[in-house]
Amino acid sequence: MFGLFKKKEEAAVSPEEKAASVFDKLGGAPAIDAAVDIFYRKVLADDRISQFFDTIDMEAQHVKQKAFLTMAFGGPNNYSGKDMRAAHKGMNLTEVHFNAVAEHLVGTLQELGVGQEDIDSVVTIAVSVKDDVLNQ
Ligand code: HEM
């Protein structure tokens, strides 16, 4: 059921050596479901960005939001969807749109009780894909 998020073998790295990602700390794939609901509600309630999701079907979007949050939370690196540049091509996204999404990402984490240090690492991951998302 959570095939998309299946953990890769981590034979070469012991648990002590590998810092837990926010994805792991939240409780892995099942916890992402709760995060998706919060995040998506925020996105759809935001006039700056809700229009981008108007024509997208809910079920497919749920899967995509899971992929989004798994990536942003530093989850298993076996995402097999489109790369970020291709996924957002032709949308004419701007900094305003990006910042709105980042804001809702942070708000979601705050609601889930995630600490500031972990929120900072999620923001770092989000910022690292910004140029691709904005097709700059
Ligand atoms: C940290 C920033 C972002 C990440 C990590 C991200 C991640 C993703 C992922 C994983 C997908 C699914 C790609 C696929 O179809 O395989 C996706 C699709 C999509 N994203 Fe983003 N995204 C980001 C920012 C944004 C922003 C700022 C917007 C608009 C306000 C946006 C709107 C969309 C829409 C509408 C789709 C669906 C496209 C379609 O189905 O045709 N994303 N995103």
CSV table of C-alpha atoms and ligand atoms in Angstrom, one decimal:
chain,number,residue,atom,x,y,z
A,1,MET,CA,0.0,0.0,0.0
A,2,PHE,CA,2.8,2.3,0.8
A,3,GLY,CA,5.0,1.0,-2.0
A,4,LEU,CA,6.0,4.4,-3.1
A,5,PHE,CA,7.5,5.1,0.3
A,6,LYS,CA,9.1,1.7,0.9
A,7,LYS,CA,12.4,2.1,2.7
A,8,LYS,CA,15.5,1.2,0.9
A,9,GLU,CA,18.0,-1.1,2.4
A,10,GLU,CA,20.4,0.8,4.6
A,11,ALA,CA,23.0,-1.9,5.1
A,12,ALA,CA,26.0,0.4,4.9
A,13,VAL,CA,24.8,2.9,7.5
A,14,SER,CA,24.1,2.1,11.1
A,15,PRO,CA,21.2,3.8,12.9
A,16,GLU,CA,23.6,5.8,15.1
A,17,GLU,CA,25.5,7.2,12.0
A,18,LYS,CA,22.3,8.3,10.2
A,19,ALA,CA,20.5,11.3,11.5
A,20,ALA,CA,16.7,10.6,11.7
A,21,SER,CA,14.9,12.6,9.0
A,22,VAL,CA,11.7,14.5,9.9
A,23,PHE,CA,9.9,11.8,7.9
A,24,ASP,CA,11.2,9.1,10.4
A,25,LYS,CA,10.5,11.3,13.4
A,26,LEU,CA,6.9,11.9,12.4
A,27,GLY,CA,6.3,8.1,12.1
A,28,GLY,CA,7.0,7.4,8.5
A,29,ALA,CA,4.5,6.9,5.7
A,30,PRO,CA,1.3,6.5,7.8
A,31,ALA,CA,2.0,9.8,9.6
A,32,ILE,CA,2.4,11.5,6.2
A,33,ASP,CA,-1.4,10.9,5.6
A,34,ALA,CA,-2.2,13.2,8.5
A,35,ALA,CA,0.3,15.8,7.3
A,36,VAL,CA,-1.2,15.6,3.7
A,37,ASP,CA,-4.6,16.5,5.1
A,38,ILE,CA,-3.4,19.5,7.0
A,39,PHE,CA,-1.1,20.7,4.2
A,40,TYR,CA,-3.6,20.3,1.4
A,41,ARG,CA,-6.3,22.1,3.4
A,42,LYS,CA,-4.0,25.1,3.9
A,43,VAL,CA,-3.0,25.1,0.2
A,44,LEU,CA,-6.6,25.0,-1.0
A,45,ALA,CA,-7.6,27.8,1.4
A,46,ASP,CA,-4.9,30.1,0.1
A,47,ASP,CA,-6.0,32.4,-2.8
A,48,ARG,CA,-2.4,32.9,-3.8
A,49,ILE,CA,-2.1,29.3,-4.9
A,50,SER,CA,-5.4,27.4,-4.8
A,51,GLN,CA,-6.1,27.9,-8.5
A,52,PHE,CA,-3.2,25.7,-9.4
A,53,PHE,CA,-5.0,22.8,-8.0
A,54,ASP,CA,-8.5,23.5,-9.4
A,55,THR,CA,-8.3,21.1,-12.3
A,56,ILE,CA,-6.4,18.3,-10.5
A,57,ASP,CA,-8.3,15.3,-9.3
A,58,MET,CA,-8.3,14.7,-5.6
A,59,GLU,CA,-7.2,11.1,-5.5
A,60,ALA,CA,-4.2,11.7,-7.8
A,61,GLN,CA,-3.4,14.8,-5.9
A,62,HIS,CA,-3.3,13.0,-2.6
A,63,VAL,CA,-0.7,10.6,-3.9
A,64,LYS,CA,1.2,13.6,-5.3
A,65,GLN,CA,1.0,15.5,-2.0
A,66,LYS,CA,2.4,12.4,-0.2
A,67,ALA,CA,5.2,12.3,-2.7
A,68,PHE,CA,5.7,16.1,-2.1
A,69,LEU,CA,5.8,15.8,1.7
A,70,THR,CA,7.9,12.6,1.7
A,71,MET,CA,10.5,14.4,-0.3
A,72,ALA,CA,10.3,17.6,1.7
A,73,PHE,CA,10.6,15.7,4.9
A,74,GLY,CA,13.7,13.9,3.8
A,75,GLY,CA,12.0,10.6,3.4
A,76,PRO,CA,13.1,7.6,1.3
A,77,ASN,CA,15.0,8.7,-1.7
A,78,ASN,CA,13.2,6.4,-4.1
A,79,TYR,CA,10.7,8.9,-5.5
A,80,SER,CA,9.8,7.8,-9.0
A,81,GLY,CA,7.6,10.7,-10.2
A,82,LYS,CA,8.6,13.5,-12.4
A,83,ASP,CA,11.7,15.6,-11.5
A,84,MET,CA,10.8,18.9,-9.9
A,85,ARG,CA,11.6,20.9,-13.1
A,86,ALA,CA,9.4,18.8,-15.3
A,87,ALA,CA,6.6,18.5,-12.7
A,88,HIS,CA,6.2,22.3,-12.6
A,89,LYS,CA,7.0,23.3,-16.1
A,90,GLY,CA,4.7,25.7,-17.8
A,91,MET,CA,2.9,26.7,-14.6
A,92,ASN,CA,4.7,30.1,-14.5
A,93,LEU,CA,5.3,29.8,-10.8
A,94,THR,CA,6.8,32.7,-9.0
A,95,GLU,CA,8.5,33.4,-5.7
A,96,VAL,CA,5.1,34.3,-4.3
A,97,HIS,CA,3.7,30.9,-5.0
A,98,PHE,CA,6.8,29.1,-3.8
A,99,ASN,CA,6.8,31.1,-0.5
A,100,ALA,CA,3.1,30.4,0.0
A,101,VAL,CA,3.8,26.6,-0.3
A,102,ALA,CA,6.8,26.9,2.0
A,103,GLU,CA,4.7,28.8,4.5
A,104,HIS,CA,2.1,26.0,4.6
A,105,LEU,CA,4.8,23.4,4.9
A,106,VAL,CA,6.1,25.1,8.0
A,107,GLY,CA,2.6,25.6,9.4
A,108,THR,CA,1.9,21.9,8.9
A,109,LEU,CA,5.0,21.0,10.8
A,110,GLN,CA,4.2,23.4,13.6
A,111,GLU,CA,0.7,21.9,14.0
A,112,LEU,CA,2.3,18.4,14.2
A,113,GLY,CA,4.6,19.6,17.0
A,114,VAL,CA,7.8,19.4,15.0
A,115,GLY,CA,10.7,21.3,16.6
A,116,GLN,CA,12.3,24.4,15.0
A,117,GLU,CA,15.6,22.6,14.2
A,118,ASP,CA,13.7,20.0,12.1
A,119,ILE,CA,11.6,22.7,10.5
A,120,ASP,CA,14.8,24.4,9.5
A,121,SER,CA,16.0,21.3,7.8
A,122,VAL,CA,12.7,20.9,5.9
A,123,VAL,CA,13.0,24.5,4.7
A,124,THR,CA,16.6,23.8,3.6
A,125,ILE,CA,15.3,20.9,1.5
A,126,ALA,CA,12.5,23.0,0.0
A,127,VAL,CA,14.9,25.8,-0.8
A,128,SER,CA,17.2,23.3,-2.5
A,129,VAL,CA,14.6,22.5,-5.1
A,130,LYS,CA,13.3,26.1,-5.5
A,131,ASP,CA,15.1,26.9,-8.8
A,132,ASP,CA,13.8,23.7,-10.4
A,133,VAL,CA,10.3,24.2,-9.2
A,134,LEU,CA,10.3,27.8,-10.5
A,135,ASN,CA,12.0,26.6,-13.7
A,136,GLN,CA,14.7,29.2,-13.3
B,1,HEM,C1,9.2,22.7,-2.2
B,1,HEM,C2,8.5,23.0,-3.3
B,1,HEM,C3,7.7,21.9,-4.1
B,1,HEM,C4,7.9,20.5,-4.1
B,1,HEM,C5,8.9,19.7,-3.3
B,1,HEM,C6,6.9,20.0,-5.0
B,1,HEM,C7,6.7,18.7,-5.3
B,1,HEM,C8,5.8,18.2,-6.2
B,1,HEM,C9,5.7,16.8,-6.6
B,1,HEM,C10,6.5,15.7,-6.0
B,1,HEM,C11,4.7,16.7,-7.5
B,1,HEM,C12,4.2,15.5,-8.3
B,1,HEM,C13,5.0,15.4,-9.6
B,1,HEM,C14,4.4,14.3,-10.5
B,1,HEM,O1,3.4,14.5,-11.1
B,1,HEM,O2,5.1,13.2,-10.6
B,1,HEM,C15,4.2,18.1,-7.7
B,1,HEM,C16,3.2,18.4,-8.6
B,1,HEM,C17,2.5,19.6,-8.6
B,1,HEM,N1,2.9,20.7,-7.9
B,1,HEM,FE1,4.5,20.9,-6.7
B,1,HEM,N2,6.1,21.1,-5.4
B,1,HEM,C18,6.6,22.2,-4.9
B,1,HEM,C19,6.1,23.5,-5.1
B,1,HEM,C20,4.9,23.8,-5.8
B,1,HEM,C21,4.3,25.1,-5.9
B,1,HEM,C22,5.0,26.4,-5.3
B,1,HEM,C23,3.2,24.9,-6.6
B,1,HEM,C24,2.1,26.0,-6.9
B,1,HEM,C25,1.7,26.9,-6.1
B,1,HEM,C26,3.0,23.5,-6.9
B,1,HEM,C27,2.0,23.0,-7.6
B,1,HEM,C28,2.0,21.7,-8.1
B,1,HEM,C29,0.9,21.2,-9.0
B,1,HEM,C30,-0.4,21.9,-9.4
B,1,HEM,C31,1.2,19.9,-9.2
B,1,HEM,C32,0.4,18.9,-10.1
B,1,HEM,C33,0.9,18.9,-11.5
B,1,HEM,C34,0.1,18.0,-12.4
B,1,HEM,O3,-0.5,17.0,-11.9
B,1,HEM,O4,0.0,18.2,-13.6
B,1,HEM,N3,4.1,22.9,-6.4
B,1,HEM,N4,4.9,18.9,-6.9
